[in-house]
Amino acid sequence: RYAISGFFEDVDDGRLNVAGETGILSAGDILPDLTTRTSIFNLGHYNRHGVMGSISQKLSDTTEVALAVGSMGGFSTTGGMDQLGSANSFLHRDDHAIASANVRTTLPVLGTRIIGNYEYVSGDAILPRHIFTTQQLYTQPGLDILIRQPLPSFLGMPGRIELSADLSNMLAQGYIPVSSSDGRRLLLVQAPRAIRGGLNFIF
């Protein structure tokens, strides 16, 4: 299958993950994230566009691979952080080339479903995640692995049960350090590196 998609976004109150000395940012634009060691920074209003073309091929009834390339708007740093009234003081929006590879497979007998995705972004940049409605692609730099293991139902329960493991940004890509002239440091985080697991009941 071949596909090409484009989009334009006009966003109010965009967000960015930050870590480190967040006290040097405007207090009204920071929201603690209670589930991680990062905070959420309000980017304010922005607009951006992007385009992506992809090709996907079924290698068997259980395995499919896909490759994609394109360009997408993102944010990179303007240098130091001596003027921190808002995101516009140390970030600027520009376009970046992206490329990704995706593998989806289901293991025989066990029925384990595995999705692996790696995405490259040119330059040190933060690209807000975009989900394409016309392609089975999502944009998030780094290496992501998603595993789903169905389990047998018991006691006549409706639906099904499965174990899940979600390994996000395992190579810690999209981590951009920024320093102020007095030595204070802030880390901009595209997507926090994380390992999540769960037991899911699906009805």
mmCIF file with all atom_site columns, C-alpha atoms in Angstrom:
data_model
loop_
_atom_site.group_PDB
_atom_site.id
_atom_site.type_symbol
_atom_site.label_atom_id
_atom_site.label_alt_id
_atom_site.label_comp_id
_atom_site.label_asym_id
_atom_site.label_entity_id
_atom_site.label_seq_id
_atom_site.pdbx_PDB_ins_code
_atom_site.Cartn_x
_atom_site.Cartn_y
_atom_site.Cartn_z
_atom_site.occupancy
_atom_site.B_iso_or_equiv
_atom_site.pdbx_formal_charge
_atom_site.auth_seq_id
_atom_site.auth_comp_id
_atom_site.auth_asym_id
_atom_site.auth_atom_id
_atom_site.pdbx_PDB_model_num
ATOM 1   C CA . ARG A 1 1   ? 0.000   0.000   0.000  1.00 0.00 ? 1   ARG A CA 1
ATOM 2   C CA . TYR A 1 2   ? 1.127   3.516   -0.804 1.00 0.00 ? 2   TYR A CA 1
ATOM 3   C CA . ALA A 1 3   ? -0.164  6.585   1.025  1.00 0.00 ? 3   ALA A CA 1
ATOM 4   C CA . ILE A 1 4   ? 0.535   10.282  1.367  1.00 0.00 ? 4   ILE A CA 1
ATOM 5   C CA . SER A 1 5   ? -0.986  12.574  3.971  1.00 0.00 ? 5   SER A CA 1
ATOM 6   C CA . GLY A 1 6   ? -0.724  16.234  4.846  1.00 0.00 ? 6   GLY A CA 1
ATOM 7   C CA . PHE A 1 7   ? -2.044  18.342  7.690  1.00 0.00 ? 7   PHE A CA 1
ATOM 8   C CA . PHE A 1 8   ? -2.260  21.834  9.106  1.00 0.00 ? 8   PHE A CA 1
ATOM 9   C CA . GLU A 1 9   ? -2.702  22.421  12.844 1.00 0.00 ? 9   GLU A CA 1
ATOM 10  C CA . ASP A 1 10  ? -3.709  25.568  14.689 1.00 0.00 ? 10  ASP A CA 1
ATOM 11  C CA . VAL A 1 11  ? -3.145  24.910  18.396 1.00 0.00 ? 11  VAL A CA 1
ATOM 12  C CA . ASP A 1 12  ? -3.957  26.863  21.538 1.00 0.00 ? 12  ASP A CA 1
ATOM 13  C CA . ASP A 1 13  ? -2.149  26.026  24.782 1.00 0.00 ? 13  ASP A CA 1
ATOM 14  C CA . GLY A 1 14  ? 0.252   23.513  23.258 1.00 0.00 ? 14  GLY A CA 1
ATOM 15  C CA . ARG A 1 15  ? 2.356   21.581  25.741 1.00 0.00 ? 15  ARG A CA 1
ATOM 16  C CA . LEU A 1 16  ? 5.952   20.481  26.171 1.00 0.00 ? 16  LEU A CA 1
ATOM 17  C CA . ASN A 1 17  ? 7.582   18.242  28.791 1.00 0.00 ? 17  ASN A CA 1
ATOM 18  C CA . VAL A 1 18  ? 10.379  19.911  30.771 1.00 0.00 ? 18  VAL A CA 1
ATOM 19  C CA . ALA A 1 19  ? 12.660  18.772  33.598 1.00 0.00 ? 19  ALA A CA 1
ATOM 20  C CA . GLY A 1 20  ? 15.352  20.350  35.719 1.00 0.00 ? 20  GLY A CA 1
ATOM 21  C CA . GLU A 1 21  ? 15.213  23.853  37.174 1.00 0.00 ? 21  GLU A CA 1
ATOM 22  C CA . THR A 1 22  ? 11.671  24.680  36.087 1.00 0.00 ? 22  THR A CA 1
ATOM 23  C CA . GLY A 1 23  ? 11.616  27.597  38.536 1.00 0.00 ? 23  GLY A CA 1
ATOM 24  C CA . ILE A 1 24  ? 13.296  29.751  35.902 1.00 0.00 ? 24  ILE A CA 1
ATOM 25  C CA . LEU A 1 25  ? 10.190  29.483  33.709 1.00 0.00 ? 25  LEU A CA 1
ATOM 26  C CA . SER A 1 26  ? 7.050   31.546  34.169 1.00 0.00 ? 26  SER A CA 1
ATOM 27  C CA . ALA A 1 27  ? 5.147   29.936  37.071 1.00 0.00 ? 27  ALA A CA 1
ATOM 28  C CA . GLY A 1 28  ? 1.810   30.476  35.317 1.00 0.00 ? 28  GLY A CA 1
ATOM 29  C CA . ASP A 1 29  ? 2.926   28.252  32.425 1.00 0.00 ? 29  ASP A CA 1
ATOM 30  C CA . ILE A 1 30  ? 4.077   25.230  34.467 1.00 0.00 ? 30  ILE A CA 1
ATOM 31  C CA . LEU A 1 31  ? 1.917   22.289  35.573 1.00 0.00 ? 31  LEU A CA 1
ATOM 32  C CA . PRO A 1 32  ? 3.480   19.397  37.560 1.00 0.00 ? 32  PRO A CA 1
ATOM 33  C CA . ASP A 1 33  ? 3.026   15.917  36.075 1.00 0.00 ? 33  ASP A CA 1
ATOM 34  C CA . LEU A 1 34  ? 2.301   13.703  39.086 1.00 0.00 ? 34  LEU A CA 1
ATOM 35  C CA . THR A 1 35  ? 3.036   10.448  37.214 1.00 0.00 ? 35  THR A CA 1
ATOM 36  C CA . THR A 1 36  ? 6.573   11.360  36.013 1.00 0.00 ? 36  THR A CA 1
ATOM 37  C CA . ARG A 1 37  ? 9.572   13.426  37.055 1.00 0.00 ? 37  ARG A CA 1
ATOM 38  C CA . THR A 1 38  ? 8.836   16.009  34.375 1.00 0.00 ? 38  THR A CA 1
ATOM 39  C CA . SER A 1 39  ? 6.520   19.024  34.310 1.00 0.00 ? 39  SER A CA 1
ATOM 40  C CA . ILE A 1 40  ? 4.235   20.278  31.548 1.00 0.00 ? 40  ILE A CA 1
ATOM 41  C CA . PHE A 1 41  ? 5.106   23.668  30.040 1.00 0.00 ? 41  PHE A CA 1
ATOM 42  C CA . ASN A 1 42  ? 2.489   25.707  28.188 1.00 0.00 ? 42  ASN A CA 1
ATOM 43  C CA . LEU A 1 43  ? 3.773   26.540  24.699 1.00 0.00 ? 43  LEU A CA 1
ATOM 44  C CA . GLY A 1 44  ? 0.846   28.871  24.085 1.00 0.00 ? 44  GLY A CA 1
ATOM 45  C CA . HIS A 1 45  ? -0.503  29.298  20.554 1.00 0.00 ? 45  HIS A CA 1
ATOM 46  C CA . TYR A 1 46  ? 1.236   27.913  17.480 1.00 0.00 ? 46  TYR A CA 1
ATOM 47  C CA . ASN A 1 47  ? 0.444   26.554  14.037 1.00 0.00 ? 47  ASN A CA 1
ATOM 48  C CA . ARG A 1 48  ? 2.370   24.112  11.914 1.00 0.00 ? 48  ARG A CA 1
ATOM 49  C CA . HIS A 1 49  ? 2.044   21.861  8.882  1.00 0.00 ? 49  HIS A CA 1
ATOM 50  C CA . GLY A 1 50  ? 3.462   18.567  7.738  1.00 0.00 ? 50  GLY A CA 1
ATOM 51  C CA . VAL A 1 51  ? 3.402   15.947  5.011  1.00 0.00 ? 51  VAL A CA 1
ATOM 52  C CA . MET A 1 52  ? 4.303   12.259  5.076  1.00 0.00 ? 52  MET A CA 1
ATOM 53  C CA . GLY A 1 53  ? 4.432   9.551   2.439  1.00 0.00 ? 53  GLY A CA 1
ATOM 54  C CA . SER A 1 54  ? 4.575   5.859   3.291  1.00 0.00 ? 54  SER A CA 1
ATOM 55  C CA . ILE A 1 55  ? 4.796   2.407   1.776  1.00 0.00 ? 55  ILE A CA 1
ATOM 56  C CA . SER A 1 56  ? 3.682   -0.736  3.610  1.00 0.00 ? 56  SER A CA 1
ATOM 57  C CA . GLN A 1 57  ? 4.066   -4.379  2.659  1.00 0.00 ? 57  GLN A CA 1
ATOM 58  C CA . LYS A 1 58  ? 2.614   -7.559  4.141  1.00 0.00 ? 58  LYS A CA 1
ATOM 59  C CA . LEU A 1 59  ? 5.370   -10.155 4.372  1.00 0.00 ? 59  LEU A CA 1
ATOM 60  C CA . SER A 1 60  ? 2.951   -12.832 5.578  1.00 0.00 ? 60  SER A CA 1
ATOM 61  C CA . ASP A 1 61  ? -0.497  -13.163 7.100  1.00 0.00 ? 61  ASP A CA 1
ATOM 62  C CA . THR A 1 62  ? 0.960   -12.117 10.462 1.00 0.00 ? 62  THR A CA 1
ATOM 63  C CA . THR A 1 63  ? 3.759   -9.649  9.623  1.00 0.00 ? 63  THR A CA 1
ATOM 64  C CA . GLU A 1 64  ? 3.701   -6.219  7.998  1.00 0.00 ? 64  GLU A CA 1
ATOM 65  C CA . VAL A 1 65  ? 6.453   -3.606  7.579  1.00 0.00 ? 65  VAL A CA 1
ATOM 66  C CA . ALA A 1 66  ? 6.137   0.069   6.706  1.00 0.00 ? 66  ALA A CA 1
ATOM 67  C CA . LEU A 1 67  ? 8.554   2.860   5.803  1.00 0.00 ? 67  LEU A CA 1
ATOM 68  C CA . ALA A 1 68  ? 7.722   6.557   5.798  1.00 0.00 ? 68  ALA A CA 1
ATOM 69  C CA . VAL A 1 69  ? 9.451   9.877   5.069  1.00 0.00 ? 69  VAL A CA 1
ATOM 70  C CA . GLY A 1 70  ? 8.265   13.442  5.275  1.00 0.00 ? 70  GLY A CA 1
ATOM 71  C CA . SER A 1 71  ? 8.623   16.875  6.797  1.00 0.00 ? 71  SER A CA 1
ATOM 72  C CA . MET A 1 72  ? 6.930   18.312  9.857  1.00 0.00 ? 72  MET A CA 1
ATOM 73  C CA . GLY A 1 73  ? 6.905   21.527  11.858 1.00 0.00 ? 73  GLY A CA 1
ATOM 74  C CA . GLY A 1 74  ? 8.586   21.443  15.239 1.00 0.00 ? 74  GLY A CA 1
ATOM 75  C CA . PHE A 1 75  ? 10.472  23.544  17.768 1.00 0.00 ? 75  PHE A CA 1
ATOM 76  C CA . SER A 1 76  ? 14.183  24.082  18.303 1.00 0.00 ? 76  SER A CA 1
ATOM 77  C CA . THR A 1 77  ? 16.031  26.274  20.760 1.00 0.00 ? 77  THR A CA 1
ATOM 78  C CA . THR A 1 78  ? 17.183  29.773  19.896 1.00 0.00 ? 78  THR A CA 1
ATOM 79  C CA . GLY A 1 79  ? 20.202  29.570  22.182 1.00 0.00 ? 79  GLY A CA 1
ATOM 80  C CA . GLY A 1 80  ? 20.331  30.545  25.844 1.00 0.00 ? 80  GLY A CA 1
ATOM 81  C CA . MET A 1 81  ? 17.516  31.128  28.297 1.00 0.00 ? 81  MET A CA 1
ATOM 82  C CA . ASP A 1 82  ? 18.193  34.636  29.565 1.00 0.00 ? 82  ASP A CA 1
ATOM 83  C CA . GLN A 1 83  ? 14.763  35.889  28.486 1.00 0.00 ? 83  GLN A CA 1
ATOM 84  C CA . LEU A 1 84  ? 12.182  33.417  29.794 1.00 0.00 ? 84  LEU A CA 1
ATOM 85  C CA . GLY A 1 85  ? 8.908   35.285  29.775 1.00 0.00 ? 85  GLY A CA 1
ATOM 86  C CA . SER A 1 86  ? 7.294   32.739  27.422 1.00 0.00 ? 86  SER A CA 1
ATOM 87  C CA . ALA A 1 87  ? 8.067   29.910  25.040 1.00 0.00 ? 87  ALA A CA 1
ATOM 88  C CA . ASN A 1 88  ? 8.686   32.451  22.267 1.00 0.00 ? 88  ASN A CA 1
ATOM 89  C CA . SER A 1 89  ? 11.744  33.696  24.162 1.00 0.00 ? 89  SER A CA 1
ATOM 90  C CA . PHE A 1 90  ? 13.801  30.495  23.715 1.00 0.00 ? 90  PHE A CA 1
ATOM 91  C CA . LEU A 1 91  ? 11.990  28.382  21.099 1.00 0.00 ? 91  LEU A CA 1
ATOM 92  C CA . HIS A 1 92  ? 11.322  28.940  17.432 1.00 0.00 ? 92  HIS A CA 1
ATOM 93  C CA . ARG A 1 93  ? 9.213   26.908  15.020 1.00 0.00 ? 93  ARG A CA 1
ATOM 94  C CA . ASP A 1 94  ? 10.748  25.445  11.881 1.00 0.00 ? 94  ASP A CA 1
ATOM 95  C CA . ASP A 1 95  ? 10.389  22.398  9.622  1.00 0.00 ? 95  ASP A CA 1
ATOM 96  C CA . HIS A 1 96  ? 12.348  19.162  10.043 1.00 0.00 ? 96  HIS A CA 1
ATOM 97  C CA . ALA A 1 97  ? 12.787  16.052  7.918  1.00 0.00 ? 97  ALA A CA 1
ATOM 98  C CA . ILE A 1 98  ? 11.535  12.819  9.470  1.00 0.00 ? 98  ILE A CA 1
ATOM 99  C CA . ALA A 1 99  ? 11.813  9.128   8.575  1.00 0.00 ? 99  ALA A CA 1
ATOM 100 C CA . SER A 1 100 ? 10.350  6.091   10.296 1.00 0.00 ? 100 SER A CA 1
ATOM 101 C CA . ALA A 1 101 ? 10.277  2.292   10.108 1.00 0.00 ? 101 ALA A CA 1
ATOM 102 C CA . ASN A 1 102 ? 7.494   0.178   11.585 1.00 0.00 ? 102 ASN A CA 1
ATOM 103 C CA . VAL A 1 103 ? 7.068   -3.576  12.061 1.00 0.00 ? 103 VAL A CA 1
ATOM 104 C CA . ARG A 1 104 ? 3.856   -5.294  13.169 1.00 0.00 ? 104 ARG A CA 1
ATOM 105 C CA . THR A 1 105 ? 3.741   -9.021  13.791 1.00 0.00 ? 105 THR A CA 1
ATOM 106 C CA . THR A 1 106 ? 1.771   -11.695 15.615 1.00 0.00 ? 106 THR A CA 1
ATOM 107 C CA . LEU A 1 107 ? 3.665   -14.709 16.936 1.00 0.00 ? 107 LEU A CA 1
ATOM 108 C CA . PRO A 1 108 ? 2.193   -18.091 16.002 1.00 0.00 ? 108 PRO A CA 1
ATOM 109 C CA . VAL A 1 109 ? 0.689   -20.317 18.712 1.00 0.00 ? 109 VAL A CA 1
ATOM 110 C CA . LEU A 1 110 ? 1.103   -17.732 21.499 1.00 0.00 ? 110 LEU A CA 1
ATOM 111 C CA . GLY A 1 111 ? -0.783  -15.007 19.623 1.00 0.00 ? 111 GLY A CA 1
ATOM 112 C CA . THR A 1 112 ? 1.569   -12.325 20.979 1.00 0.00 ? 112 THR A CA 1
ATOM 113 C CA . ARG A 1 113 ? 1.159   -9.039  19.087 1.00 0.00 ? 113 ARG A CA 1
ATOM 114 C CA . ILE A 1 114 ? 4.305   -6.908  18.755 1.00 0.00 ? 114 ILE A CA 1
ATOM 115 C CA . ILE A 1 115 ? 4.601   -3.442  17.240 1.00 0.00 ? 115 ILE A CA 1
ATOM 116 C CA . GLY A 1 116 ? 8.041   -1.846  16.889 1.00 0.00 ? 116 GLY A CA 1
ATOM 117 C CA . ASN A 1 117 ? 8.579   1.679   15.600 1.00 0.00 ? 117 ASN A CA 1
ATOM 118 C CA . TYR A 1 118 ? 11.667  3.843   15.145 1.00 0.00 ? 118 TYR A CA 1
ATOM 119 C CA . GLU A 1 119 ? 11.566  7.458   13.983 1.00 0.00 ? 119 GLU A CA 1
ATOM 120 C CA . TYR A 1 120 ? 14.446  9.752   13.064 1.00 0.00 ? 120 TYR A CA 1
ATOM 121 C CA . VAL A 1 121 ? 14.155  13.557  13.217 1.00 0.00 ? 121 VAL A CA 1
ATOM 122 C CA . SER A 1 122 ? 16.766  15.832  11.649 1.00 0.00 ? 122 SER A CA 1
ATOM 123 C CA . GLY A 1 123 ? 18.415  18.271  14.040 1.00 0.00 ? 123 GLY A CA 1
ATOM 124 C CA . ASP A 1 124 ? 17.755  18.784  17.727 1.00 0.00 ? 124 ASP A CA 1
ATOM 125 C CA . ALA A 1 125 ? 14.043  19.473  17.680 1.00 0.00 ? 125 ALA A CA 1
ATOM 126 C CA . ILE A 1 126 ? 10.802  18.855  19.526 1.00 0.00 ? 126 ILE A CA 1
ATOM 127 C CA . LEU A 1 127 ? 7.975   17.636  17.280 1.00 0.00 ? 127 LEU A CA 1
ATOM 128 C CA . PRO A 1 128 ? 4.521   17.560  18.912 1.00 0.00 ? 128 PRO A CA 1
ATOM 129 C CA . ARG A 1 129 ? 2.910   14.188  18.325 1.00 0.00 ? 129 ARG A CA 1
ATOM 130 C CA . HIS A 1 130 ? 0.519   13.957  15.389 1.00 0.00 ? 130 HIS A CA 1
ATOM 131 C CA . ILE A 1 131 ? -1.800  11.011  14.713 1.00 0.00 ? 131 ILE A CA 1
ATOM 132 C CA . PHE A 1 132 ? -2.708  10.595  11.048 1.00 0.00 ? 132 PHE A CA 1
ATOM 133 C CA . THR A 1 133 ? -6.312  9.602   10.468 1.00 0.00 ? 133 THR A CA 1
ATOM 134 C CA . THR A 1 134 ? -5.580  8.181   7.008  1.00 0.00 ? 134 THR A CA 1
ATOM 135 C CA . GLN A 1 135 ? -2.483  6.110   7.857  1.00 0.00 ? 135 GLN A CA 1
ATOM 136 C CA . GLN A 1 136 ? -1.479  3.681   10.612 1.00 0.00 ? 136 GLN A CA 1
ATOM 137 C CA . LEU A 1 137 ? 1.327   6.000   11.661 1.00 0.00 ? 137 LEU A CA 1
ATOM 138 C CA . TYR A 1 138 ? 2.093   8.224   14.584 1.00 0.00 ? 138 TYR A CA 1
ATOM 139 C CA . THR A 1 139 ? 4.990   10.622  14.947 1.00 0.00 ? 139 THR A CA 1
ATOM 140 C CA . GLN A 1 140 ? 7.159   10.272  18.021 1.00 0.00 ? 140 GLN A CA 1
ATOM 141 C CA . PRO A 1 141 ? 10.962  10.289  17.745 1.00 0.00 ? 141 PRO A CA 1
ATOM 142 C CA . GLY A 1 142 ? 12.912  7.327   19.079 1.00 0.00 ? 142 GLY A CA 1
ATOM 143 C CA . LEU A 1 143 ? 12.387  3.612   19.523 1.00 0.00 ? 143 LEU A CA 1
ATOM 144 C CA . ASP A 1 144 ? 9.002   2.387   20.765 1.00 0.00 ? 144 ASP A CA 1
ATOM 145 C CA . ILE A 1 145 ? 7.939   -1.232  21.346 1.00 0.00 ? 145 ILE A CA 1
ATOM 146 C CA . LEU A 1 146 ? 4.392   -2.304  22.175 1.00 0.00 ? 146 LEU A CA 1
ATOM 147 C CA . ILE A 1 147 ? 3.599   -5.886  23.222 1.00 0.00 ? 147 ILE A CA 1
ATOM 148 C CA . ARG A 1 148 ? 0.156   -7.450  23.777 1.00 0.00 ? 148 ARG A CA 1
ATOM 149 C CA . GLN A 1 149 ? -0.213  -11.015 25.083 1.00 0.00 ? 149 GLN A CA 1
ATOM 150 C CA . PRO A 1 150 ? -3.731  -12.514 25.113 1.00 0.00 ? 150 PRO A CA 1
ATOM 151 C CA . LEU A 1 151 ? -4.534  -14.766 28.072 1.00 0.00 ? 151 LEU A CA 1
ATOM 152 C CA . PRO A 1 152 ? -7.144  -17.529 28.293 1.00 0.00 ? 152 PRO A CA 1
ATOM 153 C CA . SER A 1 153 ? -10.501 -16.494 29.731 1.00 0.00 ? 153 SER A CA 1
ATOM 154 C CA . PHE A 1 154 ? -11.634 -18.233 32.892 1.00 0.00 ? 154 PHE A CA 1
ATOM 155 C CA . LEU A 1 155 ? -14.894 -18.918 34.723 1.00 0.00 ? 155 LEU A CA 1
ATOM 156 C CA . GLY A 1 156 ? -16.904 -18.015 31.677 1.00 0.00 ? 156 GLY A CA 1
ATOM 157 C CA . MET A 1 157 ? -15.999 -14.317 31.878 1.00 0.00 ? 157 MET A CA 1
ATOM 158 C CA . PRO A 1 158 ? -17.133 -12.237 28.892 1.00 0.00 ? 158 PRO A CA 1
ATOM 159 C CA . GLY A 1 159 ? -14.562 -10.497 26.734 1.00 0.00 ? 159 GLY A CA 1
ATOM 160 C CA . ARG A 1 160 ? -10.863 -11.293 26.952 1.00 0.00 ? 160 ARG A CA 1
ATOM 161 C CA . ILE A 1 161 ? -7.820  -10.686 29.131 1.00 0.00 ? 161 ILE A CA 1
ATOM 162 C CA . GLU A 1 162 ? -4.362  -9.620  28.002 1.00 0.00 ? 162 GLU A CA 1
ATOM 163 C CA . LEU A 1 163 ? -1.006  -8.571  29.396 1.00 0.00 ? 163 LEU A CA 1
ATOM 164 C CA . SER A 1 164 ? 0.568   -5.438  27.928 1.00 0.00 ? 164 SER A CA 1
ATOM 165 C CA . ALA A 1 165 ? 4.025   -3.869  27.885 1.00 0.00 ? 165 ALA A CA 1
ATOM 166 C CA . ASP A 1 166 ? 4.722   -0.415  26.458 1.00 0.00 ? 166 ASP A CA 1
ATOM 167 C CA . LEU A 1 167 ? 8.365   0.632   26.044 1.00 0.00 ? 167 LEU A CA 1
ATOM 168 C CA . SER A 1 168 ? 8.516   4.282   24.955 1.00 0.00 ? 168 SER A CA 1
ATOM 169 C CA . ASN A 1 169 ? 11.521  6.224   23.608 1.00 0.00 ? 169 ASN A CA 1
ATOM 170 C CA . MET A 1 170 ? 14.003  3.583   24.749 1.00 0.00 ? 170 MET A CA 1
ATOM 171 C CA . LEU A 1 171 ? 16.980  5.478   23.254 1.00 0.00 ? 171 LEU A CA 1
ATOM 172 C CA . ALA A 1 172 ? 16.021  8.730   25.048 1.00 0.00 ? 172 ALA A CA 1
ATOM 173 C CA . GLN A 1 173 ? 15.911  10.744  21.828 1.00 0.00 ? 173 GLN A CA 1
ATOM 174 C CA . GLY A 1 174 ? 14.429  14.222  21.731 1.00 0.00 ? 174 GLY A CA 1
ATOM 175 C CA . TYR A 1 175 ? 16.061  15.284  25.020 1.00 0.00 ? 175 TYR A CA 1
ATOM 176 C CA . ILE A 1 176 ? 17.373  18.835  24.470 1.00 0.00 ? 176 ILE A CA 1
ATOM 177 C CA . PRO A 1 177 ? 19.394  20.574  27.239 1.00 0.00 ? 177 PRO A CA 1
ATOM 178 C CA . VAL A 1 178 ? 19.287  24.359  27.498 1.00 0.00 ? 178 VAL A CA 1
ATOM 179 C CA . SER A 1 179 ? 21.432  26.468  29.840 1.00 0.00 ? 179 SER A CA 1
ATOM 180 C CA . SER A 1 180 ? 21.185  30.043  31.092 1.00 0.00 ? 180 SER A CA 1
ATOM 181 C CA . SER A 1 181 ? 24.188  32.345  31.464 1.00 0.00 ? 181 SER A CA 1
ATOM 182 C CA . ASP A 1 182 ? 24.274  31.775  35.235 1.00 0.00 ? 182 ASP A CA 1
ATOM 183 C CA . GLY A 1 183 ? 24.603  27.999  34.811 1.00 0.00 ? 183 GLY A CA 1
ATOM 184 C CA . ARG A 1 184 ? 21.009  26.919  35.453 1.00 0.00 ? 184 ARG A CA 1
ATOM 185 C CA . ARG A 1 185 ? 19.875  24.052  33.228 1.00 0.00 ? 185 ARG A CA 1
ATOM 186 C CA . LEU A 1 186 ? 16.564  22.950  31.816 1.00 0.00 ? 186 LEU A CA 1
ATOM 187 C CA . LEU A 1 187 ? 15.856  19.802  29.820 1.00 0.00 ? 187 LEU A CA 1
ATOM 188 C CA . LEU A 1 188 ? 13.240  19.863  27.050 1.00 0.00 ? 188 LEU A CA 1
ATOM 189 C CA . VAL A 1 189 ? 11.740  16.391  26.608 1.00 0.00 ? 189 VAL A CA 1
ATOM 190 C CA . GLN A 1 190 ? 9.973   15.249  23.454 1.00 0.00 ? 190 GLN A CA 1
ATOM 191 C CA . ALA A 1 191 ? 8.608   12.096  25.090 1.00 0.00 ? 191 ALA A CA 1
ATOM 192 C CA . PRO A 1 192 ? 9.850   10.745  28.434 1.00 0.00 ? 192 PRO A CA 1
ATOM 193 C CA . ARG A 1 193 ? 11.564  7.369   28.294 1.00 0.00 ? 193 ARG A CA 1
ATOM 194 C CA . ALA A 1 194 ? 9.163   5.003   30.020 1.00 0.00 ? 194 ALA A CA 1
ATOM 195 C CA . ILE A 1 195 ? 8.336   1.347   30.609 1.00 0.00 ? 195 ILE A CA 1
ATOM 196 C CA . ARG A 1 196 ? 4.705   0.569   31.380 1.00 0.00 ? 196 ARG A CA 1
ATOM 197 C CA . GLY A 1 197 ? 2.928   -2.709  31.936 1.00 0.00 ? 197 GLY A CA 1
ATOM 198 C CA . GLY A 1 198 ? -0.624  -3.759  32.654 1.00 0.00 ? 198 GLY A CA 1
ATOM 199 C CA . LEU A 1 199 ? -3.283  -6.430  32.900 1.00 0.00 ? 199 LEU A CA 1
ATOM 200 C CA . ASN A 1 200 ? -6.199  -5.481  30.678 1.00 0.00 ? 200 ASN A CA 1
ATOM 201 C CA . PHE A 1 201 ? -9.806  -6.712  30.731 1.00 0.00 ? 201 PHE A CA 1
ATOM 202 C CA . ILE A 1 202 ? -11.378 -6.091  27.314 1.00 0.00 ? 202 ILE A CA 1
ATOM 203 C CA . PHE A 1 203 ? -15.157 -6.389  26.939 1.00 0.00 ? 203 PHE A CA 1
#
